[in-house]
Each structure stands twice: as C-alpha cells, then as structure tokens.
XYZ file of C-alpha atoms in Angstrom:
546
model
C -0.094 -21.122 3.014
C 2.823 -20.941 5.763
C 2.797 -25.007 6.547
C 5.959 -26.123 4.858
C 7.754 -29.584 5.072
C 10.638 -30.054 7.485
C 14.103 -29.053 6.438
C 17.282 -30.794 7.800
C 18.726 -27.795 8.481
C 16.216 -27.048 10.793
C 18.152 -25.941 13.790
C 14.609 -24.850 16.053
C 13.252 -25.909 19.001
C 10.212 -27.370 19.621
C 7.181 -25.626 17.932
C 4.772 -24.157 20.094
C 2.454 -21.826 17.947
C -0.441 -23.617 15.576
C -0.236 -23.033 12.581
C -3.510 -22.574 12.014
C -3.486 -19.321 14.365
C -0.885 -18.107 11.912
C -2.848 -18.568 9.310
C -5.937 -16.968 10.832
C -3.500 -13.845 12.176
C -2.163 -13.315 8.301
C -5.876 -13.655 7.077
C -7.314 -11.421 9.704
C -4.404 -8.834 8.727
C -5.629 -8.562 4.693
C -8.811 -7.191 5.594
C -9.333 -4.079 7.912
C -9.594 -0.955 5.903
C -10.781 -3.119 2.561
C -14.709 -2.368 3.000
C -17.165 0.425 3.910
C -15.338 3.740 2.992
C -15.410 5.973 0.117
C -12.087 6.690 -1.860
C -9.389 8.418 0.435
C -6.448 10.081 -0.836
C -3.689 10.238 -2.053
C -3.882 7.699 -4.898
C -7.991 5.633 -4.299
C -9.679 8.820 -6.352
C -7.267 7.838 -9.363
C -7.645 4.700 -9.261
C -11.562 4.578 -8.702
C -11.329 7.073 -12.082
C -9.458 4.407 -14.489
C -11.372 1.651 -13.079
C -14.732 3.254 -13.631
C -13.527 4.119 -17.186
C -12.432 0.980 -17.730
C -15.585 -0.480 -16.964
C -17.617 2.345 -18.919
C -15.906 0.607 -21.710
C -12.923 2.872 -22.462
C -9.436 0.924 -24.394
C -7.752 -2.082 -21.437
C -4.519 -0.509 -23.060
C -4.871 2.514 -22.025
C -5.696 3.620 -18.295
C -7.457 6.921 -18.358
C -9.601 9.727 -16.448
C -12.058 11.546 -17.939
C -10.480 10.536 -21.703
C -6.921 11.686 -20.293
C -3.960 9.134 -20.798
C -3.666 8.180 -16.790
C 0.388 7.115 -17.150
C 0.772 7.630 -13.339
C 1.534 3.959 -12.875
C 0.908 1.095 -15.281
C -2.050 -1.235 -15.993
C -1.800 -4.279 -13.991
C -3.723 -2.961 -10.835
C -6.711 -1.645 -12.757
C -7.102 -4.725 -15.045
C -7.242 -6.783 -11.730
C -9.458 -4.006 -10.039
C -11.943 -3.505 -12.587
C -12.658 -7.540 -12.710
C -13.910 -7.305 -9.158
C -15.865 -4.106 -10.097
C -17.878 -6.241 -13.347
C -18.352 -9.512 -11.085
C -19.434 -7.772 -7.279
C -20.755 -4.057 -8.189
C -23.141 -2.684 -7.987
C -25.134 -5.693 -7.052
C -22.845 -6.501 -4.250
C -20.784 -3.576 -3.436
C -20.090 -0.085 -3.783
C -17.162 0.305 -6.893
C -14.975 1.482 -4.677
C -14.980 -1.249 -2.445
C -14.874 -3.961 -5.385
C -12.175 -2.480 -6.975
C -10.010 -1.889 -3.503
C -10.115 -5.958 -3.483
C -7.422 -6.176 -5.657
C -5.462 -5.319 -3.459
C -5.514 -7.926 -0.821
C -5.528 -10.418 -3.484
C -1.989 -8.989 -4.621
C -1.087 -8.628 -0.812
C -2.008 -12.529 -0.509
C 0.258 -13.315 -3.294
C 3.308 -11.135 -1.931
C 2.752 -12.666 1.581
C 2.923 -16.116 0.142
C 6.045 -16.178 -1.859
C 7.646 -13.903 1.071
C 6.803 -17.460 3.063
C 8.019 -19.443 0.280
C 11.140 -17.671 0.508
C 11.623 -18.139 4.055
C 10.786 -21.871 3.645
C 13.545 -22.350 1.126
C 16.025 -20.524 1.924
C 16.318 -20.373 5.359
C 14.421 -23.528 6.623
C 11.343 -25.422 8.069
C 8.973 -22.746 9.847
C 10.300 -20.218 8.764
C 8.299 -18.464 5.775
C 5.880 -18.322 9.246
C 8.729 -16.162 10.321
C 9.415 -13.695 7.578
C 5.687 -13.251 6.763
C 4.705 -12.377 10.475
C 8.195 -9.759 10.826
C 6.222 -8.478 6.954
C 2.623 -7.818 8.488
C 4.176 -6.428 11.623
C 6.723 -3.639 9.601
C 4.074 -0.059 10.295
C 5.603 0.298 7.100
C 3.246 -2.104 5.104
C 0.143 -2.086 6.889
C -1.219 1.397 5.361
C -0.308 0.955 1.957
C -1.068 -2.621 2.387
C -4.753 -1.915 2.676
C -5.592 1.001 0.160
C -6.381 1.145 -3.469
C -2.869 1.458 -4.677
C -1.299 0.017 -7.541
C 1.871 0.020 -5.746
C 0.824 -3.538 -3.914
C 0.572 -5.342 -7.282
C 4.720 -4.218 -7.719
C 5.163 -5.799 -4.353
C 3.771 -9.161 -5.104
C 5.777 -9.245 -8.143
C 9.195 -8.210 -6.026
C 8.361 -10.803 -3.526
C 7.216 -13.640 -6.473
C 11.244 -12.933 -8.007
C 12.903 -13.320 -4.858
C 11.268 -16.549 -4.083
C 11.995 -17.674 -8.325
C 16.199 -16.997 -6.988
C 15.725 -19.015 -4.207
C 14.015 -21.643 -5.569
C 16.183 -22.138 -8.330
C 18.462 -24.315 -6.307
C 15.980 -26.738 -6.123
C 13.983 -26.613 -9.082
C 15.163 -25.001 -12.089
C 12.606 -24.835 -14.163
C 9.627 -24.076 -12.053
C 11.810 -21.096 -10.887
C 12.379 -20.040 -14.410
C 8.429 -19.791 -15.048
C 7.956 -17.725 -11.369
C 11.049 -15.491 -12.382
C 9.247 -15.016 -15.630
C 5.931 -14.100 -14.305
C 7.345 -11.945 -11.983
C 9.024 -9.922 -14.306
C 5.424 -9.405 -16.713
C 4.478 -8.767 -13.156
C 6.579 -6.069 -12.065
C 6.422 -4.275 -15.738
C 2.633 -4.370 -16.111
C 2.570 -3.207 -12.236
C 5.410 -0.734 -11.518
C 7.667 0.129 -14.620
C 10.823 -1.169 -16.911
C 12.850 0.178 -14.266
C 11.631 -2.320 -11.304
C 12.469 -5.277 -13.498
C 15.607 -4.279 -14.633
C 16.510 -3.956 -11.075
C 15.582 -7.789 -10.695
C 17.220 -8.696 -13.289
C 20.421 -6.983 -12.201
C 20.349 -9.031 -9.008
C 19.895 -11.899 -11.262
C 22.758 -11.324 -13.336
C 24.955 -10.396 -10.633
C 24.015 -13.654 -7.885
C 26.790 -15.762 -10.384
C 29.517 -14.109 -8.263
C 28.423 -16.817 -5.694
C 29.152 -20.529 -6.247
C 25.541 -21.593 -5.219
C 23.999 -19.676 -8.087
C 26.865 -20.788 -10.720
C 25.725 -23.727 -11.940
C 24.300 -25.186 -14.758
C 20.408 -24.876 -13.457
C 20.949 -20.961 -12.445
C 21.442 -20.470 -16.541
C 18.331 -22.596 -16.845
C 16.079 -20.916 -14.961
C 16.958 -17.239 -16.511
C 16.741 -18.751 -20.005
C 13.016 -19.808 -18.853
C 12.100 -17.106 -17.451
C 13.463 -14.848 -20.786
C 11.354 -16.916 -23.136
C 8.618 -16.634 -20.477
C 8.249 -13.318 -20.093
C 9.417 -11.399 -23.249
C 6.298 -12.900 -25.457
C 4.047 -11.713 -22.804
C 5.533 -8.422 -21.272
C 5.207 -7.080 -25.379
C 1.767 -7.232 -25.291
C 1.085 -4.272 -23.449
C 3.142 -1.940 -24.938
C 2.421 -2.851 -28.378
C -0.899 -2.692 -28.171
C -0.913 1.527 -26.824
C 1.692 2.081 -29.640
C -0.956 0.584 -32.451
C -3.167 1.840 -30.805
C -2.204 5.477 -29.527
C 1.451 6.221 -30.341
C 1.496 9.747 -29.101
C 0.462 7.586 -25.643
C 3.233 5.435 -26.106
C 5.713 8.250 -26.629
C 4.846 10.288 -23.431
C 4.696 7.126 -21.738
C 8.283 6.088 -22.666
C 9.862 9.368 -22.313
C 8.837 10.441 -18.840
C 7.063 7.290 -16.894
C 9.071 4.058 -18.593
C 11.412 4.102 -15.342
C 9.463 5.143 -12.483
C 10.961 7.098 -10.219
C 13.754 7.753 -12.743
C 10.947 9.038 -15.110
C 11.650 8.108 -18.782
C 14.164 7.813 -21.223
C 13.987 11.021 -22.627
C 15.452 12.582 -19.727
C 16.077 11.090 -16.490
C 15.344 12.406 -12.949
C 18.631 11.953 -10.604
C 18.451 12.790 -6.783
C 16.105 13.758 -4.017
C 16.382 14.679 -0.501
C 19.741 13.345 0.742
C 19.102 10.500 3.536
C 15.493 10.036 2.959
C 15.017 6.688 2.668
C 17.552 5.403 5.318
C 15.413 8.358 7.910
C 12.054 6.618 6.382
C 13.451 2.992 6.955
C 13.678 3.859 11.101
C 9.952 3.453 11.780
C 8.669 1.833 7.989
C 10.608 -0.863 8.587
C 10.248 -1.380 12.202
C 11.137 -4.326 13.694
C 12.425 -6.299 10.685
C 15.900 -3.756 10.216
C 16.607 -3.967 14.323
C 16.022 -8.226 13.622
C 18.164 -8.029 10.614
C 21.210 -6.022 12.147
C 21.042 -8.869 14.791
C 21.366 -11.344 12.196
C 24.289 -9.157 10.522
C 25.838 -9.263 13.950
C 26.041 -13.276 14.648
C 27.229 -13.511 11.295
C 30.054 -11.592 10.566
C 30.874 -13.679 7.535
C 28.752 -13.186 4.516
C 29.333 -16.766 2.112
C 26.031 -18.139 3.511
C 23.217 -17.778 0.633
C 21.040 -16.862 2.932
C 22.865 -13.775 3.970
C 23.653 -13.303 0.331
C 20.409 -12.938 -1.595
C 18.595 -10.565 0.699
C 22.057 -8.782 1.222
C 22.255 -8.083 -2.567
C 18.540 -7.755 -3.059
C 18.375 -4.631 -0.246
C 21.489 -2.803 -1.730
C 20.467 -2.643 -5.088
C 16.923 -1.360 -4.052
C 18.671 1.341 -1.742
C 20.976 2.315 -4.601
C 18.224 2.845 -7.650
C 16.241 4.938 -4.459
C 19.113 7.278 -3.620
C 19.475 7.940 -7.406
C 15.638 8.309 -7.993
C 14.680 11.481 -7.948
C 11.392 11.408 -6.190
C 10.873 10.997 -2.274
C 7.717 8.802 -1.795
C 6.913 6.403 1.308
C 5.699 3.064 -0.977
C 8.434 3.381 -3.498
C 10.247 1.948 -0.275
C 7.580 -1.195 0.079
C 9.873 -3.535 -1.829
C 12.798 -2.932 0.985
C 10.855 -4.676 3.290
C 11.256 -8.221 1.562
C 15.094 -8.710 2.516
C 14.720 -7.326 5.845
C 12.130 -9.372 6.732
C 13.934 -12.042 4.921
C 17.203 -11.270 7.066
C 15.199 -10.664 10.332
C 13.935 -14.508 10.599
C 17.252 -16.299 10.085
C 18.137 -15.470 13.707
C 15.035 -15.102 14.995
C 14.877 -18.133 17.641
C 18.869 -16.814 18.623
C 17.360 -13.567 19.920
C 18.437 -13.255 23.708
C 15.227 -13.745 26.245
C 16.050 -10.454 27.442
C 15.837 -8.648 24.088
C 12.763 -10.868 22.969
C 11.099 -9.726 26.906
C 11.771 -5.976 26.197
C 10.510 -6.045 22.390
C 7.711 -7.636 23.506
C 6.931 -5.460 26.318
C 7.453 -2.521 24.295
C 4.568 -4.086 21.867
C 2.053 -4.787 25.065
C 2.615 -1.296 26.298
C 2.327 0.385 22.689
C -0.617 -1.238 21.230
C -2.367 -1.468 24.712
C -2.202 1.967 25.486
C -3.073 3.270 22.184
C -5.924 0.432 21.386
C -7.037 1.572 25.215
C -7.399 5.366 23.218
C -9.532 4.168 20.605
C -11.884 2.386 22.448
C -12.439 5.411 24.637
C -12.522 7.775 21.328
C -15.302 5.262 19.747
C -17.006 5.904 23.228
C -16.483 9.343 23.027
C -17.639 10.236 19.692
C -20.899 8.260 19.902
C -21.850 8.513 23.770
C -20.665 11.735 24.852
C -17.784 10.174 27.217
C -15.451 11.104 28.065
C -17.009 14.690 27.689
C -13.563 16.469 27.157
C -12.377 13.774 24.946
C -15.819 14.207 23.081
C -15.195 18.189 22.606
C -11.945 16.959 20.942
C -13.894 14.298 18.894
C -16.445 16.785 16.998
C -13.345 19.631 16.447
C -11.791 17.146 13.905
C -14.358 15.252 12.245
C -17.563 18.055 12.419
C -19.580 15.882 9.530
C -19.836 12.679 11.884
C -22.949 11.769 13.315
C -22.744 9.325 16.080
C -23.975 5.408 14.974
C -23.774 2.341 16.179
C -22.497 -1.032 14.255
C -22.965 -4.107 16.277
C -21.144 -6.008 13.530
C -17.941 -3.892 14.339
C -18.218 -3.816 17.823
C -18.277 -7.722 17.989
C -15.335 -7.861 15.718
C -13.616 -5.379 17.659
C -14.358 -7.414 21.120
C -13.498 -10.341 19.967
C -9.986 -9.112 18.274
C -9.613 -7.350 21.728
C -9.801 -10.803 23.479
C -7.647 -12.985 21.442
C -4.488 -10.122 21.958
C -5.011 -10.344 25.307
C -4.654 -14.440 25.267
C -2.056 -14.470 22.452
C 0.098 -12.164 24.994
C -0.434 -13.794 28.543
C 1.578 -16.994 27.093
C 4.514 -18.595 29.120
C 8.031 -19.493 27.780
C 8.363 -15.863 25.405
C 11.233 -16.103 22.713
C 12.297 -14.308 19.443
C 9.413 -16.168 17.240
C 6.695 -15.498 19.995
C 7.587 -11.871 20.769
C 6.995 -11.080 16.974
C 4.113 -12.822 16.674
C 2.400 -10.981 19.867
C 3.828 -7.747 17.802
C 2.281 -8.846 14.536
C -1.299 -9.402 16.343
C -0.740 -6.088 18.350
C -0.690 -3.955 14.961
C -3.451 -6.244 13.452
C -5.611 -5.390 16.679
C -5.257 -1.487 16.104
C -5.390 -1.130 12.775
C -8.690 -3.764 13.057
C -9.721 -1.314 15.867
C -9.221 1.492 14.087
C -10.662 0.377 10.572
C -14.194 -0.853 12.251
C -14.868 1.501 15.335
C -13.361 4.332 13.936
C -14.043 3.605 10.062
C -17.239 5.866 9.687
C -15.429 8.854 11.923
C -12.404 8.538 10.074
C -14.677 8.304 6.725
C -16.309 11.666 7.830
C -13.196 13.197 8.287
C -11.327 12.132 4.641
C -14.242 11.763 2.070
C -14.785 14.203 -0.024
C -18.720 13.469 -0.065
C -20.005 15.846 2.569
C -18.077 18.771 0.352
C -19.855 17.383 -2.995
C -23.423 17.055 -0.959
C -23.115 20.579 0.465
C -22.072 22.123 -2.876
C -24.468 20.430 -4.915
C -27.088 21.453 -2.174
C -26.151 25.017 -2.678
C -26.377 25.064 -6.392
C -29.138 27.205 -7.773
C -31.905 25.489 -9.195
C -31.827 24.563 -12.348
C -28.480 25.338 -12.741
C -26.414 21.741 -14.062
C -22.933 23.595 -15.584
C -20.177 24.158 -13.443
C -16.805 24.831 -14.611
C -13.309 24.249 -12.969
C -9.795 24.995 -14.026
C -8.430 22.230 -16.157
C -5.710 21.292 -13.561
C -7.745 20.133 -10.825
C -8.376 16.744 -12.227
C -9.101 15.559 -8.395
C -11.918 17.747 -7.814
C -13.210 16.453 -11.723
C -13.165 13.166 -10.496
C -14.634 13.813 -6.760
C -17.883 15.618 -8.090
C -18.417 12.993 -11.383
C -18.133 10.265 -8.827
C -20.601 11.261 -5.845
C -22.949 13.390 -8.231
C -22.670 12.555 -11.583
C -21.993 16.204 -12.272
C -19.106 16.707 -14.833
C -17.214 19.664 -14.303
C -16.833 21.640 -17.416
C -12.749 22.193 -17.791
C -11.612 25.208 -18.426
C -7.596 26.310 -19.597
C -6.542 28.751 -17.290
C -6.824 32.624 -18.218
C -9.904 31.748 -20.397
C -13.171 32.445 -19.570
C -15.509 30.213 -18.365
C -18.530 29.095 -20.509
C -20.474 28.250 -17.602
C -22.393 31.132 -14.804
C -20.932 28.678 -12.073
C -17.347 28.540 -11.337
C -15.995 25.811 -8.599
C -12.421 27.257 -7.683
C -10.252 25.398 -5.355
C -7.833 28.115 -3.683
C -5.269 27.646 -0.567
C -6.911 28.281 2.281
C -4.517 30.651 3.675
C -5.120 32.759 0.357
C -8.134 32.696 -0.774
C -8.264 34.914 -4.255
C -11.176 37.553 -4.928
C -13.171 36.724 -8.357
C -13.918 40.009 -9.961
C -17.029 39.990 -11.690
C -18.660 36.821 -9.915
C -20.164 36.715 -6.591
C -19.298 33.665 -3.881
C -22.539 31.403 -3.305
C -20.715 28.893 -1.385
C -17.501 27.558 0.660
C -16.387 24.695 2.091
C -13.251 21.872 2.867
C -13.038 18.324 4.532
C -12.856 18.492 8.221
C -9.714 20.138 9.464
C -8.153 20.333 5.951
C -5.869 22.852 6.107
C -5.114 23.701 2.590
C -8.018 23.062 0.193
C -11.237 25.311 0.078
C -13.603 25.200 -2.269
C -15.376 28.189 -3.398
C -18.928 28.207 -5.657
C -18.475 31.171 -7.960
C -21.862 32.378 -9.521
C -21.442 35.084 -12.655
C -22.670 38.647 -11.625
C-alpha cells in the first residue's frame, strides 16, 4: 500500500526503514478500539439504530430509528455498515462490532490515497511520509476508530485530493477517482463537502500545471461519472418519501451550513484554529517548517494542499456549528505539507520531537500498565481506590489475549526507538508507533474498564432488574430518542413515547432528569435510580403510578 516506484525528483537519502514495518505500523493502527465494546457515545448508539433497522428490513433510502427519518448524516456509512452486520453477525460478532468495521475499511481507503498523494506529488517514499504524520495527528486516532459516519467523508476528501494530483499524469483515471469521490463525499457527508471539492477544482486553473488540456479532461470525466450515480440517492427518498426529501434539503443538504431553506452562519470565533493546536499535532508544526524553507509558493506541491486547507478553514469559520470531526478533512493538506520537508528537518529539532514522543507516550503507557495492574490486582492500593471511584461496575478479569498483544506492542516501541542515526522521517515514525502503542494499550488492557465506565448496559440491567414483575410497558418522553434506542438494544424493551405534557399510558415512567435537578413526579412514586459511572449529568429515574 505505501511501496511506490522511484521518482527522479527524489532528493532523499538512503532509506533505512522497511517497508514492510510501515505497513505492519499502519495496519496495527486500524484496529484498537474496533472489537469487544458495546456502543459508546456520542454518535455509535445512532448508528447501531439505522443499521439494525436497516437490517430489520426498513427502506436503504432512508436511514431511520425507531421509524424516524435519521437525516443526521447521509447513507453511505450505514449501507457499508449494515453489509458487515448481514455477512459476520450474529454468527460471528456482536452487531455492534460488525457494523463498527466499516469504519476501518473507509480509514484504509483514506490512508491509501493520502499515500498516493504523497507518492505523486511530492515524490518516491513519500506517501510513507504523509500517511505516518496522518496516523500520528491525536486528532484522527479517536474518531478514526469509532462508529462514525464521519470516516466515510474522509476517505472521500482524501480519494479527491489524490484524483488533482494525479491528473498530471493520467487524465482519465483521475477523472473516474475525482468522480467517485464526489458520489463519495455526497452519499457520506453532504452537497456542501463536494461543492467544496469542486471549488478547489475549479479554482487550481489559476496555476499553469493544472491549465492544460488533460485538467479539462479529467473534470469532464469525473462530471459524467458522478452525476448519473450521485442522483440515485436522492431520487429514490423523493419517490419514495417526499416530505423526507424536503426536510432533508431544507435543513441537512449542507452540513454544517444546514439546508437551503435557511442557512446557519457562524460559531464560536477562533474555534477551529484553537482545535487545530493539539488535533493536528505534529503535521501543522511540520507544515509551518515547510512554509518556512519555501517562501515562494509556484511549486504544485505547495499549491494544492495550500488551496485545499484554506478553503476547508473558510466553509468552517462560516459554518455555524463547532464540532471536533467536522475538522478531520484539515488533516489531509497538513499532513500533505508536513512530508515535503520532512528529511530537511534539523537533527536538533527531529532529537527534541522525538524525545518529547519517548517521554510522552512512555510515561503515560508506564500509567496504564500500572492502572490495568491496579484495577485487577489491587496494586498499587491508592491507585486502586482511584480505579473503583470511576468505573464502580468493573469487575476485575483477566485476558491473556490482550496482555500478549499489549507485551508484545510494548516491545517493538521500545526497539523501534533505541535506533541510531534519528532524522525528520524516523522521529515521526517513532511518534506514529508511540500513539499506536497507547491507544493499543489503552483499547485492550483498559477496553473492559473503560467499557464499564461508558456503556449504557449496567443502567439497562439494573433497571430492567428493578422492574416489577410482570410489568413489560414503560414509557419515556418522546425526546429522548437515546435512551429509546439504549433499552430496545440491550433488552428488547421498547419504550412507549410519550409527547410531553400528556399523560402517560403506561404505570411505569423512565424519566431522564439533570442530575443536579432532579424533578419531583406528583402522583407516581420512584422505584428506581441510576447513571453510568461518574456521569455527571444524566440520571435515570423508574417512575411507578401511585
């Protein structure tokens, strides 16, 4: 995947890493976090909900929860999701755990056009380059991992980029990429996110390398590619719900910009460029030292990234909502900018970055092996104390799988960062394996505490425990379509919905009140309360009718 062919404008010394052990760090990366936990908020809940629907046999057009219109985000993500859900559960896994497959499929795909980019534009080794400075940005490698239809956007971001560069070279073929990219991005993310792409598009021209006759090629391709196919969706919910349709292009069409019956302008000034400091760590302090050695911008490989990052900033400081993945797509021309002077980065910065990794993900991959020890051997005893106080529900167990893939992870960091002769390329690759070595640590030895601590089972089990016998109908206000989903999904108990003021057809009532004000029910009597570990807003109450 990140082998490419030399390049005579290779400028680079002497290759020391295998590729191979890049390969084997990327692959490693995809998968901590994938298996062996039940949906975690915000967004796996949802997108369990469609998928299960899906599969129950409700409309592919339309993604919904509980017979709701689910217009959150669009289809893409759940087709993909609920094909690993018919071929590996239950037989093989959990639904949860099928579905959350589809996303490192789509983070495979992003990661190998990012290469591909690297590979063409900026030369031989590369795409190694941009897609280690990618799974090394603390940015990526949370939403990178969960159920979250936000990674199938990102592999259609990264497969456009690499259709611009690779239109120097092959016309055609990049019209086809640019095309899929764009059915991509629209069946993924919204109108809005290829529009954006295809302003970059239009707008590359200004510079000679993209005027030419095989630039006009490839975006007549990739029109007749993707119009035929991006129509399918949308036609099909209009014949098939039209009221659907209209909500969906009036207030979700454009994203964060809502719809086109009334657009949402503005959020919290300087969000994004505060969020970029630590979600795109290292790749923007790489990239401003690529700005720096070239103070002259005519160089396509400054260009495209260049253009692609500004217009992304721009559509975010309009949009008016503030959310931490909308920003994912940033990371693609950072990265992109970060490896073109990678292997020009002064020993002494490449010594200190690196040393900053070593002492970071040592110290804190140090913690979690003493928390795992704490939580399920009593020791450190004060550490222990700490342990139970957030994650009450745990009981201690042992998985020899994870602690051999957690010892040997542990190992090969400690090789990969004893090696000799450190420069720019090595010093991100010893960062890349330090965040894949906690976030492995964290997602095996820690997975069932942190499991205990976020699922929402414990809650259901304890309620449903409570429940007078006999008793099957609960009802819950209308508006708390996560607790609807929680309960259906761990107990097969449907929540009756109820409009709020009305009265409640059922002699249970679940209520879900702020734990800092909990209301009084006249007339009903509480059976039952209880939260996730150490949640600090949400309490759920068990109402019974006097």
């Amino acid at each position: 995947m990140l082998t490419y062919s030399a390049s005579p404008q290779s400028r680079l010394p002497q290759a020391t890493e295998k590729p191979w052990l890049l390969l084997l760090l990327t692959f490693v990366w995809l998968w901590p976090g994938i298996f062996g936990h039940t949906p975690w908020k915000p967004d796996e809940p949802y997108v369990t909900a469609v998928v299960q629907g899906m599969m129950a046999g409700n409309h592919w057009w339309l993604p919904a929860i509980n017979g709701q219109p689910y217009l959150d985000s669009s289809p893409l993500y759940f087709w993909v999701a609920s094909l690993f859900g018919r071929l590996l559960s239950p037989w093989l896994l959990p639904l949860h755990d099928a579905a959350r497959l589809a996303t490192p499929f789509f983070m495979a795909l992003a990661l190998l056009f990012a290469g591909g980019v690297g590979r063409e534009l900026i030369g031989r080794r590369h795409g190694r380059s941009v897609v280690l400075i990618l799974i090394g940005s603390l940015g990526l490698i949370v939403t990178g991992h969960e159920m979250n239809p936000m990674v199938a956007g990102f592999a259609g971001f990264s497969a456009a980029l690499y259709a611009l560069v690779l239109t120097r070279r092959a016309p055609a073929l990049a019209g086809a990429i640019l095309g899929a990219a764009s059915v991509t991005l629209f069946l993924a993310a919204n109108l809005l996110q290829v529009l954006l792409v295809w302003s970059v598009a239009l707008m590359l021209p200004a510079f000679s390398t993209w005027r030419n006759k095989g630039y006009a090629i490839t975006l007549l391709m990739a029109l007749l590619f993707a119009l035929p196919l991006a129509l399918i969706w949308p036609l099909a919910l209009y014949r098939g719900a039209p009221a659907v349709f209209h909500a969906w292009w009036q207030f979700h069409a454009l994203g964060p910009l809502n719809g086109f019956g009334g657009l949402g302008l503005f959020h919290e000034f300087g969000y994004y460029p505060r969020l970029m400091l630590w979600y795109g760590w290292p790749a923007w302090p790489l990239a401003g030292w690529t700005l720096w050695k070239n103070r002259h911008y005519e160089r396509p490989v400054l260009q495209l990234p260049l253009m692609f990052f500004a217009v992304i900033l721009l559509l975010l400081t309009f949009s008016h909502r503030s959310m931490t993945e909308d920003a994912m797509p940033l990371l693609l021309p950072l990265a992109v900018l970060a490896a073109v002077e990678l292997d020009s980065l002064r020993r002494g910065a490449a010594a200190f970055f690196n040393w900053f990794g070593l002492m970071a993900f040592g110290f804190f991959s140090v913690l979690v092996w003493l928390g795992w020890a704490a939580m399920n051997f009593g020791w450190p005893q004060s550490l222990a104390v700490r342990v139970h106080y957030f994650s009450p529900y745990y009981q201690p167990q042992l998985s020899w799988l994870a602690l051999v893939l957690a010892l040997t992870g542990t190992g090969l960091w400690i090789w990969a960062v004893t090696r000799r002769h450190l420069r720019g390329r090595q010093a991100v690759t010893n960062w890349a394996a330090g965040l894949t070595l906690l976030w492995g640590l964290l997602l095996t030895l820690w997975l069932p505490f942190l499991d205990a601590t976020k699922s929402y089972r414990p809650v259901v089990d304890a309620m449903i425990a409570a429940m007078p016998a006999g008793e099957h109908c609960v009802a819950v206000d209308q508006r708390q379509q996560l607790a609807r989903i929680t309960w259906q999904y761990y107990a097969a108990l449907y929540l009756q919905p109820v409009a709020p003021g009305a009265e409640p057809a059922c002699r249970l009532l679940l209520q879900v009140a702020d734990r800092e004000r909990p209301e009084a029910m006249p007339g009903w009597h509480l059976l039952w309360q209880g939260n996730r570990a150490r949640d600090r807003r949400e309490l759920f109450q068990l109402w019974q009718r006097d």
